[in-house]
CSV table of C-alpha atoms (C1' of nucleotides) in Angstrom, one decimal:
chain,number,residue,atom,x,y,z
A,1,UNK,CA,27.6,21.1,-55.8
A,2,UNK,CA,31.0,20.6,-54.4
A,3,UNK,CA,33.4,22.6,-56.8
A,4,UNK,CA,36.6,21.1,-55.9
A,5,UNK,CA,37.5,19.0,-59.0
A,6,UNK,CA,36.7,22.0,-60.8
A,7,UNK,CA,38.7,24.5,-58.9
A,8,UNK,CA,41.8,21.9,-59.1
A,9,UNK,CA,41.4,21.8,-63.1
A,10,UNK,CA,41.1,25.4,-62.8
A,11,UNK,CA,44.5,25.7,-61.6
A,12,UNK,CA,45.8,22.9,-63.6
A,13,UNK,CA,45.0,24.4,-67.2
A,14,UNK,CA,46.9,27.2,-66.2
A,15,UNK,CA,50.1,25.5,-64.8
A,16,UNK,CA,51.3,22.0,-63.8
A,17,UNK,CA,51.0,21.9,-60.3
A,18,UNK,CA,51.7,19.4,-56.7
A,19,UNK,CA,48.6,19.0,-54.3
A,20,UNK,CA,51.0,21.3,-52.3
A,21,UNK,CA,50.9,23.9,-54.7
A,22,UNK,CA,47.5,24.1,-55.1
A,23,UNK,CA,46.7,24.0,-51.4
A,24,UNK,CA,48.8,27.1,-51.5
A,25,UNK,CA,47.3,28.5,-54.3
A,26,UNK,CA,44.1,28.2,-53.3
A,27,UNK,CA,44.4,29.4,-49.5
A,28,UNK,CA,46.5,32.2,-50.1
A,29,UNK,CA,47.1,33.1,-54.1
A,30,UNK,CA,43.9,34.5,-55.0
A,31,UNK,CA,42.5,36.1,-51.8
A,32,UNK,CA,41.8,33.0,-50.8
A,33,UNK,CA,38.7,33.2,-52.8
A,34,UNK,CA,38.4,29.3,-52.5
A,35,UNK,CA,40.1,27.5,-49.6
A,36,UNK,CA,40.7,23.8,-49.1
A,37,UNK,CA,42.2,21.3,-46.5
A,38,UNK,CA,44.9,19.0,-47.9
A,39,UNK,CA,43.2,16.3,-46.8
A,40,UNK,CA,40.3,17.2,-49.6
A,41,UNK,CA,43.1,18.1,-52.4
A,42,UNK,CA,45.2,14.7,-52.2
A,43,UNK,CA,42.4,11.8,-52.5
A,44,UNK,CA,40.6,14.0,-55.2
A,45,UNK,CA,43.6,14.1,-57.2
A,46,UNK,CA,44.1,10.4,-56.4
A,47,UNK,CA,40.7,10.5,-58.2
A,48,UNK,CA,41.1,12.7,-61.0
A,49,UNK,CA,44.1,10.7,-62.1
A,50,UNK,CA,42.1,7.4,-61.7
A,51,UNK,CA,39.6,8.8,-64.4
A,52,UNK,CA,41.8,10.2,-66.5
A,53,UNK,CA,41.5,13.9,-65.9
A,54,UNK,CA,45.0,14.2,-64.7
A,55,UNK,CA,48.2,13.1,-64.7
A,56,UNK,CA,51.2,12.5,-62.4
A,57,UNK,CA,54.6,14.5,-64.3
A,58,UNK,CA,58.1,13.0,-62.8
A,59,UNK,CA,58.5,12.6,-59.4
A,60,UNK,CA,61.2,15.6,-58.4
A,61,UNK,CA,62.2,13.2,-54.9
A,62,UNK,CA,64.6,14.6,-52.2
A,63,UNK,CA,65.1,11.6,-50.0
A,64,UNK,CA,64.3,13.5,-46.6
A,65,UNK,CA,61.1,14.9,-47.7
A,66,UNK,CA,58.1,13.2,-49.4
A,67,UNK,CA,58.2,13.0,-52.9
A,68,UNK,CA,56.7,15.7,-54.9
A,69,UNK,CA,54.2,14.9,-57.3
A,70,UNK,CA,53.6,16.8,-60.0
A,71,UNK,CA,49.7,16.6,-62.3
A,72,UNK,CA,49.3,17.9,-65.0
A,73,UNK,CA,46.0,18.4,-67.1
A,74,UNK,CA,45.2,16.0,-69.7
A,75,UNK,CA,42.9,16.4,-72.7
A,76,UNK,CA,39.9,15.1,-71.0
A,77,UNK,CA,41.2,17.6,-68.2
A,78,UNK,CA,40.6,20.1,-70.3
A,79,UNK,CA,37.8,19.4,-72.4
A,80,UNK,CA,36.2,19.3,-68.9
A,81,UNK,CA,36.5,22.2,-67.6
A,82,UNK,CA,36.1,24.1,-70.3
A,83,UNK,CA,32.4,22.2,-70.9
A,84,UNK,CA,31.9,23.3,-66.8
A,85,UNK,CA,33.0,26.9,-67.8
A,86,UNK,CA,30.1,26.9,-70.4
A,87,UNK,CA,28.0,25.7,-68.8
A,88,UNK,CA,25.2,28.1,-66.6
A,89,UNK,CA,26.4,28.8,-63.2
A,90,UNK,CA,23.8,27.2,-60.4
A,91,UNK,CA,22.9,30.3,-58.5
A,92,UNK,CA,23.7,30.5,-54.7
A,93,UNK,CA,23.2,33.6,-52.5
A,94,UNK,CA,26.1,33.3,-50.5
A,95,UNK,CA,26.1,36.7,-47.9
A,96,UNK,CA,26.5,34.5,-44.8
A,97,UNK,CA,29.0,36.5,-43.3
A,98,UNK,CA,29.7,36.7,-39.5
A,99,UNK,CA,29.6,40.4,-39.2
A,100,UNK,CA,26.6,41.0,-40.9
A,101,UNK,CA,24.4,38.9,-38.5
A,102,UNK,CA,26.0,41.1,-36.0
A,103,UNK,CA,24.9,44.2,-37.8
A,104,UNK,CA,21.6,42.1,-37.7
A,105,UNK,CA,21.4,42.4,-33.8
A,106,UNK,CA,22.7,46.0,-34.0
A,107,UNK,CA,19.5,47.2,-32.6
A,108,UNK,CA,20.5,44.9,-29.1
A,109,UNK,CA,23.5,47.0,-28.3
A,110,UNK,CA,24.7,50.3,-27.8
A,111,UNK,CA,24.9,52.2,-30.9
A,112,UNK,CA,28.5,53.2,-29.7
A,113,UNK,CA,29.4,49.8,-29.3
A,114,UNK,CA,27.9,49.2,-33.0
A,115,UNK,CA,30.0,52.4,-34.5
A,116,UNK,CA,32.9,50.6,-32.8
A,117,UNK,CA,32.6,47.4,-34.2
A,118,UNK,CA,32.1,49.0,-38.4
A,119,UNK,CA,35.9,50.1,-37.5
A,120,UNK,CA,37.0,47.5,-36.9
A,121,UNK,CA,35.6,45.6,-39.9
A,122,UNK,CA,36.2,48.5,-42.1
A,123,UNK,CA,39.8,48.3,-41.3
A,124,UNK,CA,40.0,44.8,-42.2
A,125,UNK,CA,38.8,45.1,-45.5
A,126,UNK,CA,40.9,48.5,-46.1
A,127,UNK,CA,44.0,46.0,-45.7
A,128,UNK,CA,42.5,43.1,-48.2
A,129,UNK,CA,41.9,46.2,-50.7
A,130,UNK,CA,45.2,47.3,-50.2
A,131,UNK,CA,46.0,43.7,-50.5
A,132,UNK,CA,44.3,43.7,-54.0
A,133,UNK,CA,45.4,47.0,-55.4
A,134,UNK,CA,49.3,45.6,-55.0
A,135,UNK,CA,48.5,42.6,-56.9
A,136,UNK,CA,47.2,44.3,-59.7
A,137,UNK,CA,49.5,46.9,-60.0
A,138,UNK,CA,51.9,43.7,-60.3
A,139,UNK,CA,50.1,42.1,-62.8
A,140,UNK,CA,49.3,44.7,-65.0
A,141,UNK,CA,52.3,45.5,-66.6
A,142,UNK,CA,52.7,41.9,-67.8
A,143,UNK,CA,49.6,42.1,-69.6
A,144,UNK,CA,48.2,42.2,-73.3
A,145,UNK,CA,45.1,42.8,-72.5
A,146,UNK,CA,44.0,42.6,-76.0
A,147,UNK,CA,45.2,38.7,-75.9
A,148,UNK,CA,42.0,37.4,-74.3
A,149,UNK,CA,43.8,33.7,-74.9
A,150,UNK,CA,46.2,34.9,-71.5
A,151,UNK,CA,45.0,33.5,-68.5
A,152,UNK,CA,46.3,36.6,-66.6
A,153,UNK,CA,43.5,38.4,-68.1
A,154,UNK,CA,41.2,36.4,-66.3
A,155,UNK,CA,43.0,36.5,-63.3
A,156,UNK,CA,42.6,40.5,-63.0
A,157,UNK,CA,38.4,39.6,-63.9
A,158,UNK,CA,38.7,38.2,-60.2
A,159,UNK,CA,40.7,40.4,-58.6
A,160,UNK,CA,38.7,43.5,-59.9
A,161,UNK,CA,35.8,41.4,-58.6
A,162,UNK,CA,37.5,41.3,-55.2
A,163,UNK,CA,38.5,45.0,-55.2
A,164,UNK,CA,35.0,45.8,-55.8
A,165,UNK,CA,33.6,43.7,-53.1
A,166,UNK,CA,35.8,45.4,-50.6
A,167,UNK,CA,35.3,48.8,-51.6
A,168,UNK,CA,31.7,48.3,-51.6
A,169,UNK,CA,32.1,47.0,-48.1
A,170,UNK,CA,33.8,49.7,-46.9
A,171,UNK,CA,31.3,52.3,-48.0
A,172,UNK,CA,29.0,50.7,-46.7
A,173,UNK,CA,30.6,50.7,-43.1
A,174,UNK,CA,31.3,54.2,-43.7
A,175,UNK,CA,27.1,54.6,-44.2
A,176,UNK,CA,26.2,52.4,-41.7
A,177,UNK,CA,28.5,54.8,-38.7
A,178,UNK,CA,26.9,57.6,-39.9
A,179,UNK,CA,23.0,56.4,-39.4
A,180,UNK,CA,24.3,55.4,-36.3
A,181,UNK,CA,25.7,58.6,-35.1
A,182,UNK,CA,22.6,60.7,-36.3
A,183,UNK,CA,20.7,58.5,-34.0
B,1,UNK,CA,32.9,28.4,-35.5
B,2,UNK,CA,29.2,27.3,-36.8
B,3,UNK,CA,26.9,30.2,-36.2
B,4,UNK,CA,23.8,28.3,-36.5
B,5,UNK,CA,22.8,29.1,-32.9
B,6,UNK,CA,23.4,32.4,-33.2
B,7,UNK,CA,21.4,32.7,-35.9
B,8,UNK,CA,18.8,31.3,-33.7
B,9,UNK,CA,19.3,33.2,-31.0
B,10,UNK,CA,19.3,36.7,-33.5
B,11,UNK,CA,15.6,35.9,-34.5
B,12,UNK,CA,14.3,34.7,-31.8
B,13,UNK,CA,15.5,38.1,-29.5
B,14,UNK,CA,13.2,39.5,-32.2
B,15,UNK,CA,10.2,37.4,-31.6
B,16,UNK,CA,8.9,33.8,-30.7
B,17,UNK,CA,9.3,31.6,-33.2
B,18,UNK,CA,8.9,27.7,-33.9
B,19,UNK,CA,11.3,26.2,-35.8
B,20,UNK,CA,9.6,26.0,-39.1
B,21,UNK,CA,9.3,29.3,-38.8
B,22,UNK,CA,12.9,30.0,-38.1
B,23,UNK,CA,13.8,27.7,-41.0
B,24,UNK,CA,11.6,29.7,-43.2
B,25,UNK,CA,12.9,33.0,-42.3
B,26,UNK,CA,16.7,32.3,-42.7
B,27,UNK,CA,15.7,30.8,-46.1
B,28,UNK,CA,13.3,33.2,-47.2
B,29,UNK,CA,13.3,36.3,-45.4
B,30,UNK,CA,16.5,37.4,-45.7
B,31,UNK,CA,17.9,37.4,-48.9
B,32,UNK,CA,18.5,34.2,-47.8
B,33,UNK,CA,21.6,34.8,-46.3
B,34,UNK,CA,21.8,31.9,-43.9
B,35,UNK,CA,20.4,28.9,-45.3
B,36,UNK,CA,19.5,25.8,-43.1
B,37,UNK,CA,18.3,22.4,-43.1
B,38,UNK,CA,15.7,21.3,-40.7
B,39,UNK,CA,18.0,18.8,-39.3
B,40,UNK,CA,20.0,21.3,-37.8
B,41,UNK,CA,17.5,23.5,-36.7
B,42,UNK,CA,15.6,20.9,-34.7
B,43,UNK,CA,18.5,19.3,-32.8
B,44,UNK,CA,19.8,22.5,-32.1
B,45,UNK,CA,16.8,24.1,-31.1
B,46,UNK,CA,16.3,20.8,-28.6
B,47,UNK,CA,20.2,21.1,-27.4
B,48,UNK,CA,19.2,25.1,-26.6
B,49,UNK,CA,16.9,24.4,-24.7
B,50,UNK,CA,18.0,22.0,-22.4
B,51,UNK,CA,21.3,24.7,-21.8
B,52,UNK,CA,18.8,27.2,-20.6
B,53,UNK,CA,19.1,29.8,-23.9
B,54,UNK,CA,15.5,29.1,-25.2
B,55,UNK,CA,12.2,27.8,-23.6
B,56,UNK,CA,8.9,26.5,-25.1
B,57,UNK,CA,5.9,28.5,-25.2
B,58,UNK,CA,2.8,26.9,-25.4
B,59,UNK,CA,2.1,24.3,-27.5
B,60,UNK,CA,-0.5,24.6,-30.8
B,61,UNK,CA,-1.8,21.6,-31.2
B,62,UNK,CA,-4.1,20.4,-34.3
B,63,UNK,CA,-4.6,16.8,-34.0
B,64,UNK,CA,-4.0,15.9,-37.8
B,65,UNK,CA,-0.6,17.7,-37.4
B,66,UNK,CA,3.1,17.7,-35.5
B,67,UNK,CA,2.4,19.8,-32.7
B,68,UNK,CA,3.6,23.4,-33.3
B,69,UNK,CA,6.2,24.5,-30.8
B,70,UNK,CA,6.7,27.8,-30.5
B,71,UNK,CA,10.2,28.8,-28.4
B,72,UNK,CA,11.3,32.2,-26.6
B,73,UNK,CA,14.7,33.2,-25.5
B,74,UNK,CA,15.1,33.5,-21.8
B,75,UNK,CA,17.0,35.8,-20.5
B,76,UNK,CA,20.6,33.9,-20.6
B,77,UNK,CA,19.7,33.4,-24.5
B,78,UNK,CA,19.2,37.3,-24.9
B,79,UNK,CA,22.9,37.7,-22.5
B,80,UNK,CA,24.9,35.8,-24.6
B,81,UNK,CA,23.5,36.9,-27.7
B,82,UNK,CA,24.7,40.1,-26.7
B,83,UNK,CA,28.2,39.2,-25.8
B,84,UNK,CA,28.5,37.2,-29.1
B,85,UNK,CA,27.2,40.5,-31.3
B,86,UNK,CA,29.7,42.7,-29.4
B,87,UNK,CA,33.1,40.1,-29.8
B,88,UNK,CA,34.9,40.9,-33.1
B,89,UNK,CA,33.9,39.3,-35.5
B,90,UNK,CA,36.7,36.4,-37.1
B,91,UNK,CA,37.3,37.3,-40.3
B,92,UNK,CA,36.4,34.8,-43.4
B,93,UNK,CA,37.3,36.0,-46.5
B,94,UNK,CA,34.2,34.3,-48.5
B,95,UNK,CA,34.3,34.8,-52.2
B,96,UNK,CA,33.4,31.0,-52.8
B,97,UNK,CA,31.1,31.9,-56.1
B,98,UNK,CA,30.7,29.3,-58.4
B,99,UNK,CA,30.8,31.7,-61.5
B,100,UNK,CA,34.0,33.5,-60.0
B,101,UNK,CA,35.7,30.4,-60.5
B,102,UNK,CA,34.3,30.4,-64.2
B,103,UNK,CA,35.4,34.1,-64.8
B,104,UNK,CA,38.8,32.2,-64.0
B,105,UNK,CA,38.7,30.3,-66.6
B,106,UNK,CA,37.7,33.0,-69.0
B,107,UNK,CA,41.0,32.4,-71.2
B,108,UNK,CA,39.9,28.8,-71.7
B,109,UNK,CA,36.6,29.5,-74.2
B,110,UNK,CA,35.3,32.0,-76.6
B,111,UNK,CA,35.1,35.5,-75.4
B,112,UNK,CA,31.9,35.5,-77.2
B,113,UNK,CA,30.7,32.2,-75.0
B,114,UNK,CA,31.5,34.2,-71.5
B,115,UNK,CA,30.3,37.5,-72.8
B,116,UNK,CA,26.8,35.3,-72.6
B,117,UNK,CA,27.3,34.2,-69.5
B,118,UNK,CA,28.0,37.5,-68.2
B,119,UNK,CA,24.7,38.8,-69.5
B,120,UNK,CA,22.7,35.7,-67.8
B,121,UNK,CA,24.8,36.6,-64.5
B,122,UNK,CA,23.7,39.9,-64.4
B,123,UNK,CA,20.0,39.2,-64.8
B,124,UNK,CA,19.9,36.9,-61.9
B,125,UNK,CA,21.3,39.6,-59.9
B,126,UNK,CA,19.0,42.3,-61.4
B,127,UNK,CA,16.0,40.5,-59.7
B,128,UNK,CA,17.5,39.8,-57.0
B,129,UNK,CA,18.4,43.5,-56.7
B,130,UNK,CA,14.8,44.3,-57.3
B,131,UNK,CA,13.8,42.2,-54.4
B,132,UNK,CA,15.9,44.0,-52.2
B,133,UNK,CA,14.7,47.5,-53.6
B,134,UNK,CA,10.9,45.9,-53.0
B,135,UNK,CA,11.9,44.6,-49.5
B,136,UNK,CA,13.0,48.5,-48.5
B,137,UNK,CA,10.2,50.0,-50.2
B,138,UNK,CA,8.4,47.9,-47.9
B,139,UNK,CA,9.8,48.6,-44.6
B,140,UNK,CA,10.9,52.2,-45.0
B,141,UNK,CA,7.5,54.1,-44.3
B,142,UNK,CA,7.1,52.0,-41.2
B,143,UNK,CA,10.0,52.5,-39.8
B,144,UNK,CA,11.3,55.3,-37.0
B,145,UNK,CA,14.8,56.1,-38.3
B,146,UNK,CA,16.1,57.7,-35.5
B,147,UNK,CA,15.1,55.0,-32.7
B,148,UNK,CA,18.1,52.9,-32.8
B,149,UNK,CA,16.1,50.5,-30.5
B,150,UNK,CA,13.9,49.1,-33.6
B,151,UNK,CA,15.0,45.9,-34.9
B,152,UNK,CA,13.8,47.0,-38.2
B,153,UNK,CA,17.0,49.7,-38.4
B,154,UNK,CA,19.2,46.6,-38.1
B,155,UNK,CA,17.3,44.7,-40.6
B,156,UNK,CA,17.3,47.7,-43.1
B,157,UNK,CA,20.9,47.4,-42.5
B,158,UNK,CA,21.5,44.0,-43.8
B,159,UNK,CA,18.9,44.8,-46.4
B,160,UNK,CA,21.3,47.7,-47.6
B,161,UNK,CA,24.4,45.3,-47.7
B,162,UNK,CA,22.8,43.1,-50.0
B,163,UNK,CA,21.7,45.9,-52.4
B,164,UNK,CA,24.9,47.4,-52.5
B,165,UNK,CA,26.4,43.9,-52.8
B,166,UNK,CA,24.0,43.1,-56.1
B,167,UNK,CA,25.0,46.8,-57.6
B,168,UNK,CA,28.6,46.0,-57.4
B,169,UNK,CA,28.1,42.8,-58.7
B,170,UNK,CA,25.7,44.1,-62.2
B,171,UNK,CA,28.3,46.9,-62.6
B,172,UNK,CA,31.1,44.6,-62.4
B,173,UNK,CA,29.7,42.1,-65.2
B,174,UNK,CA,29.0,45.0,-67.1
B,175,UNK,CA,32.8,46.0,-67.3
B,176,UNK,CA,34.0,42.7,-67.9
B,177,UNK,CA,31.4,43.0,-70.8
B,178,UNK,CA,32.9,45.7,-72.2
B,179,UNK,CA,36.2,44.5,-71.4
B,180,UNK,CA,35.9,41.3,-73.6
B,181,UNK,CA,33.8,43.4,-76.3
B,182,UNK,CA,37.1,45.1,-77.1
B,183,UNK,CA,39.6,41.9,-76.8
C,1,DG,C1',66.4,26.3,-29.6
C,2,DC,C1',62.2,27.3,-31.7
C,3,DA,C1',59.2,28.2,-35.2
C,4,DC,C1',58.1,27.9,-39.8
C,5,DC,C1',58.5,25.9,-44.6
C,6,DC,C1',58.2,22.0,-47.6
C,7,DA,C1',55.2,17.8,-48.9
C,8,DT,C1',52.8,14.0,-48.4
C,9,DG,C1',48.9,12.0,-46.2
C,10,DT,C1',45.3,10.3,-42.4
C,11,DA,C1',41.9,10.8,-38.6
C,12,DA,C1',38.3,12.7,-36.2
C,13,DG,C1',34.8,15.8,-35.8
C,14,DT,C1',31.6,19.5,-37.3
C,15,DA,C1',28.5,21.5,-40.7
C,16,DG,C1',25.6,21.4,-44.5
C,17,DT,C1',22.6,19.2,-48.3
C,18,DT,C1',19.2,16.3,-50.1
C,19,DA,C1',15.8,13.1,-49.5
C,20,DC,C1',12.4,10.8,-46.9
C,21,DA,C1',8.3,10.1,-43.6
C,22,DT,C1',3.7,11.6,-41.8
C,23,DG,C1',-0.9,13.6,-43.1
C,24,DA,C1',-4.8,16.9,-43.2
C,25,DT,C1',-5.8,21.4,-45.6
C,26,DT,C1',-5.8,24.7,-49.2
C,27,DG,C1',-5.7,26.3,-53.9
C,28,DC,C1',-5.6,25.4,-59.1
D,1,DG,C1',-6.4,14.9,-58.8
D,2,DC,C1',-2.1,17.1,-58.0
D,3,DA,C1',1.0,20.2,-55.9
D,4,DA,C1',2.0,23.2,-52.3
D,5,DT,C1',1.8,24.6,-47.3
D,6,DC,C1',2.3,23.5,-42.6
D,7,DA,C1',5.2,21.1,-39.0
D,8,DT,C1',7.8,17.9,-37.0
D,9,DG,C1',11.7,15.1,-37.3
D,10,DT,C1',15.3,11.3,-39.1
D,11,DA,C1',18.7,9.2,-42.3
D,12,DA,C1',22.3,9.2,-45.5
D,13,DC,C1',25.5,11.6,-47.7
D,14,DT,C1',28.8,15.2,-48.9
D,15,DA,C1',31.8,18.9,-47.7
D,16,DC,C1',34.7,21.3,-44.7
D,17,DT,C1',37.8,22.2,-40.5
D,18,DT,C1',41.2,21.1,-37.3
D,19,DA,C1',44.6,18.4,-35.7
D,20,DC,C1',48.1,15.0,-36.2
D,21,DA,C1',52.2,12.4,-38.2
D,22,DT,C1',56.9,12.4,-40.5
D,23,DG,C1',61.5,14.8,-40.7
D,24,DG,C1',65.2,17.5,-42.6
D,25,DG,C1',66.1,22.5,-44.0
D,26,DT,C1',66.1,27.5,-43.1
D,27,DG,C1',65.8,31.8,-40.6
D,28,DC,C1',65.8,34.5,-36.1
DNA sequence: GCACCCATGTAAGTAGTTACATGATTGC
DNA sequence: GCAATCATGTAACTACTTACATGGGTGC
C-alpha cells in the first residue's frame, strides 16, 4: 500500500533528481501533497537502483559537503510507473483530519468557542488557497495546454485539485459558523 | 501527535461503548474517517483506563464468548476531551491520495487511458456521495436543529464535510474530463 | 554569533496494517 | 457446509515521525 517507490518514479520521469531534491519536492513543492522523511527516500533509492529502476547520474562532489547523487529513471523506471498509472487506483477514504473530529465534539463546547475555532481553520486554508492560486498563475503562462505530452499539464490537474479542496473547506466553515450562530 | 485516544474519548462522551464497538464505528459509521486496528484499540483502551480517563461497566458475559466489556468515560476522560477539542488544531496538509499521484502522471500515458480512470474515480465517489446523502436523510427528521447540545448537530456536521468533500471531488474529475477531451 | 541551507545518512520510537487465534451463533 | 458476525486479543510487519550526526557556506 506504501506509495513511496511510486511517488519517487513520479518525480523521476519528470526530471533527474538527488534524494535531497525529492525530499524537497515532496514536503514542500506540491502542497506537500505527499511528505516523506529522508530516512524513507535514501534506502528506497538504494533499492530502486538495486533492481534496476533507477540510476545513479555523475556524482557533482564538493569536498566539504556529501556528495550529491544524482538518479535518473531508467526504462524499467518508466515502463513502471506508467503500468501503476494504469492501473485502478485501490480506494481509501482518507478524511482523518484533526479538526474535523473536533467539529465531531462540537456539541461538548460552547458554540462560541466552536465559531472561534472555524476562524481559525478557515484562515488557514484561505492562505494554502492563496498559496495555490500563485502557483498557478505561475504556471500557466508556460503552458500549451493542448500538448497533453507536458507534464505541467498534469501538474495544474493537482493543483486545481488542491484549490478545490480548500475552497470547499472554506465554505464549509463559513456554513458551519452560521448554524452555529442561529443556534 | 496520534489521535487515536481521542478518537476514543469523542465516542465514548457520546455513549458506552466496548471496544468492538468502537472499532466498528470509526470503521463503519463514519464515512470511515478514522480507521483502526483492534490492536490499537485494545491496548489503548487498557492504558485509559488505568490513567483514570475511561472505566468498565459491567461485564456481559456469554460463556462460549470473550467477555464483552463495555467502558464509560469518567469524568477526567470528558475534561480533557474538552480541553483537547478547544486547542487549535495543528495543521496537516493531507492530500496523500493514491490517484492524485496518478493524475501526476497524467503526461506519462494516453489521454484516452486516464480519461477512463477518471470516469471509474468518479463512480466510487458517486456512491459514496450517495451514502452520505442516505446517512442525512436519515438523521435529519430526528434531529432538533437549534439545540446545539445534541451530539447529532456535530455528527451532521462531519456528515456535511464529507458530502461536500465527494461533490468537489465528482466535479473536479469531470473537468479534468473535459479538459483531456479537448487536448 | 546564530540560525538556516545543503546533502548524505542512521537510530529510535510511534502509528498503522494485515493476519492469526478462539469458538458458538446466525443466515444462505 | 460455509461464510459472516460477535468479541477479545496477540504477532509480525510496514510505514511514518522526530531527532541526531557531519560540516562548510550564506544571510541577518
Amino acid at each position: 500500500m506504501s506509495s513511496i517507490r511510486y511517488a519517487i518514479l513520479s518525480l523521476l520521469a519528470r526530471e533527474p533528481l538527488s534524494g535531497y531534491d525529492i525530499k524537497q519536492y515532496m514536503n514542500n513543492r506540491l502542497g506537500p501533497f505527499w511528505k516523506v522523511g529522508s530516512n524513507q527516500v535514501y534506502p528506497e533509492l538504494s533499492k530502486m537502483e538495486a533492481e534496476g529502476l533507477v540510476q545513479r547520474q555523475a556524482v557533482e562532489q564538493h569536498s566539504y559537503r556529501p556528495a550529491r547523487k544524482v538518479y535518473e529513471i531508467t526504462a524499467q523506471g518508466k515502463s513502471e510507473i506508467i503500468d501503476w498509472t494504469l492501473a485502478p487506483a485501490n480506494f481509501e477514504l482518507n478524511l482523518r483530519d484533526e479538526f474535523l473530529l473536533k467539529t465531531y465534539n462540537a456539541w461538548l463546547v460552547e458554540p462560541d468557542n466552536m465559531i472561534s475555532s472555524f476562524m481559525e481553520e478557515r484562515k488557514k486554508h484561505v492562505e494554502i488557497l492563496e498559496t495555490y492560486q500563485m502557483k498557478l498563475a505561475e504556471l500557466t503562462p508556460t503552458l500549451d495546454a493542448s500538448n497533453s505530452k507536458d507534464p505541467l499539464n498534469s501538474t495544474i490537474f493537482i493543483i486545481d485539485f488542491g484549490l478545490r479542496h480548500e475552497q470547499m473547506y472554506i465554505e464549509w466553515c463559513d456554513q458551519m459558523i452560521q448554524k452555529l450562530k442561529t443556534e
